[in-house]
mmCIF file of C-alpha atoms in Angstrom:
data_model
loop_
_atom_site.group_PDB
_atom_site.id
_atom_site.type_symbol
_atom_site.label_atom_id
_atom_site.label_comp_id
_atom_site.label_asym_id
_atom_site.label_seq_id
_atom_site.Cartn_x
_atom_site.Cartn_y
_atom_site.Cartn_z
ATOM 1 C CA UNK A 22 -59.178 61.655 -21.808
ATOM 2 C CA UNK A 23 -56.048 60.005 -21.575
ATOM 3 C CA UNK A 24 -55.939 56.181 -21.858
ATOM 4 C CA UNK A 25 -52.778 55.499 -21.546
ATOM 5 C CA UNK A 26 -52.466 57.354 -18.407
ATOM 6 C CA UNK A 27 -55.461 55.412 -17.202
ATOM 7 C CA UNK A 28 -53.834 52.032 -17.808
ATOM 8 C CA UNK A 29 -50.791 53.508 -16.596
ATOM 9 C CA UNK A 30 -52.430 54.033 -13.080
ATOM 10 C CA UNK A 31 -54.585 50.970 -13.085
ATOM 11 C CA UNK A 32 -51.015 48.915 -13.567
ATOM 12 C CA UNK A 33 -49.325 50.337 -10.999
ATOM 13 C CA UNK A 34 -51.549 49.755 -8.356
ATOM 14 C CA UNK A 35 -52.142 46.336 -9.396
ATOM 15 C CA UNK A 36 -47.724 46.622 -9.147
ATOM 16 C CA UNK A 37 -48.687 47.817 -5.924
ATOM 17 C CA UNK A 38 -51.079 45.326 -4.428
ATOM 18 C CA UNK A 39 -49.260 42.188 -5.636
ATOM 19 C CA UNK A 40 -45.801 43.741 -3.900
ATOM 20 C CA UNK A 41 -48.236 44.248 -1.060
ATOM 21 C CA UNK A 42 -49.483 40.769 -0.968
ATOM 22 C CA UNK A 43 -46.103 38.920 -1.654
ATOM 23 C CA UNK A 44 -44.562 41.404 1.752
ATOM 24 C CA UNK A 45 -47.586 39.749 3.691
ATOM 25 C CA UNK A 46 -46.883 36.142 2.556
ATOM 26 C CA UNK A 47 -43.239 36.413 3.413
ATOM 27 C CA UNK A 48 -44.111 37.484 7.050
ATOM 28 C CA UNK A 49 -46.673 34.438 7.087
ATOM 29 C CA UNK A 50 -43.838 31.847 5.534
ATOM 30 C CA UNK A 51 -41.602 33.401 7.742
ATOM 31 C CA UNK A 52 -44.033 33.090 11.269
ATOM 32 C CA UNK A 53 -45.047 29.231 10.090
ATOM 33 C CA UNK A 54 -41.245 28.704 9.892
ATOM 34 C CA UNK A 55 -40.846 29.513 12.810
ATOM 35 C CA UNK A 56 -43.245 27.627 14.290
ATOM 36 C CA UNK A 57 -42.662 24.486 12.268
ATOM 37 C CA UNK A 58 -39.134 24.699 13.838
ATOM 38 C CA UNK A 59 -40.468 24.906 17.213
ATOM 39 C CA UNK A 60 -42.833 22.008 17.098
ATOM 40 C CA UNK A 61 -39.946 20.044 15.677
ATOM 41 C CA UNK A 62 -37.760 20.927 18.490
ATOM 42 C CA UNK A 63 -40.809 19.854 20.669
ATOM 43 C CA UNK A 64 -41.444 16.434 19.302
ATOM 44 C CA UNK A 65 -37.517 15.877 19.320
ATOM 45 C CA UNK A 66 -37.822 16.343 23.101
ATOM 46 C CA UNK A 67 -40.658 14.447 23.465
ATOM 47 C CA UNK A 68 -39.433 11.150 21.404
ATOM 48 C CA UNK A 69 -36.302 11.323 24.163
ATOM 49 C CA UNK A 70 -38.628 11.212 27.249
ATOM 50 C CA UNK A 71 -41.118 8.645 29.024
ATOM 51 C CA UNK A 72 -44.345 9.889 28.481
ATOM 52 C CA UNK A 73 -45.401 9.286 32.266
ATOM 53 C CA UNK A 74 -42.164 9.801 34.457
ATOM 54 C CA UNK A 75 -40.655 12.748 32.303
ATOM 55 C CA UNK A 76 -37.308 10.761 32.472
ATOM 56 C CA UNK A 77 -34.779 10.116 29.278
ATOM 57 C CA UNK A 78 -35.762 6.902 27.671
ATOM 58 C CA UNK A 79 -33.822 4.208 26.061
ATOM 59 C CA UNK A 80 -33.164 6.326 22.380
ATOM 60 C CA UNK A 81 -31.506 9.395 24.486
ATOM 61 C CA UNK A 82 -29.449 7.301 26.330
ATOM 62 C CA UNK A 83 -28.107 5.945 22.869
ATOM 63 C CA UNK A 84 -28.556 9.348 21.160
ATOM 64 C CA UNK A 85 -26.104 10.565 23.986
ATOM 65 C CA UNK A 86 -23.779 7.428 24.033
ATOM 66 C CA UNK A 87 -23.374 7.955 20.418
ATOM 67 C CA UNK A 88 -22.747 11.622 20.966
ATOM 68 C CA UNK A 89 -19.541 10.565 23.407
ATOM 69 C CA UNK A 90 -18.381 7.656 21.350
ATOM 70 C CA UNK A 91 -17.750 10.293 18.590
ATOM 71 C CA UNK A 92 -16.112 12.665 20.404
ATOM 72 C CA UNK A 93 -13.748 9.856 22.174
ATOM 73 C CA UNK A 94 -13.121 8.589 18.871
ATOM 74 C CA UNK A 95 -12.562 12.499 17.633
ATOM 75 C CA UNK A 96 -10.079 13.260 20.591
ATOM 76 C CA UNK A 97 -7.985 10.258 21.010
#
């Protein structure tokens, strides 16, 4: 019986698994990326609108008079 060829065999598939199990946790870091980016995007929207009416609040109009004041100040 050949040992080495036994350990040889057990090694690779632990090889095998752990590449297995690091492609699986890429696709999960990947997926709660993505969602982490979307709830962000979410809040963002939400901190710029009244809770009750839906309209922009105080903080967009700034957000957006800052937004022109830099592009005024860029193109003239």
């Amino acid at each position: 019986f050949d040992t080495q060829l036994v350990f040889d065999i057990y090694i690779y598939s632990l090889m095998t698994r752990v590449e297995s199990a690091q492609e699986q946790l890429g696709a999960y870091v990947g997926n709660l990326e993505e969602i982490i980016r979307e709830r962000t995007r979410q809040f963002q929207e939400a901190s710029l609108r009244d809770m009750l009416t839906g309209l922009y609040n105080q903080r967009a109009f700034y957000e957006y008079l800052r937004r022109e004041m830099t592009m005024a100040e860029r193109y003239n």
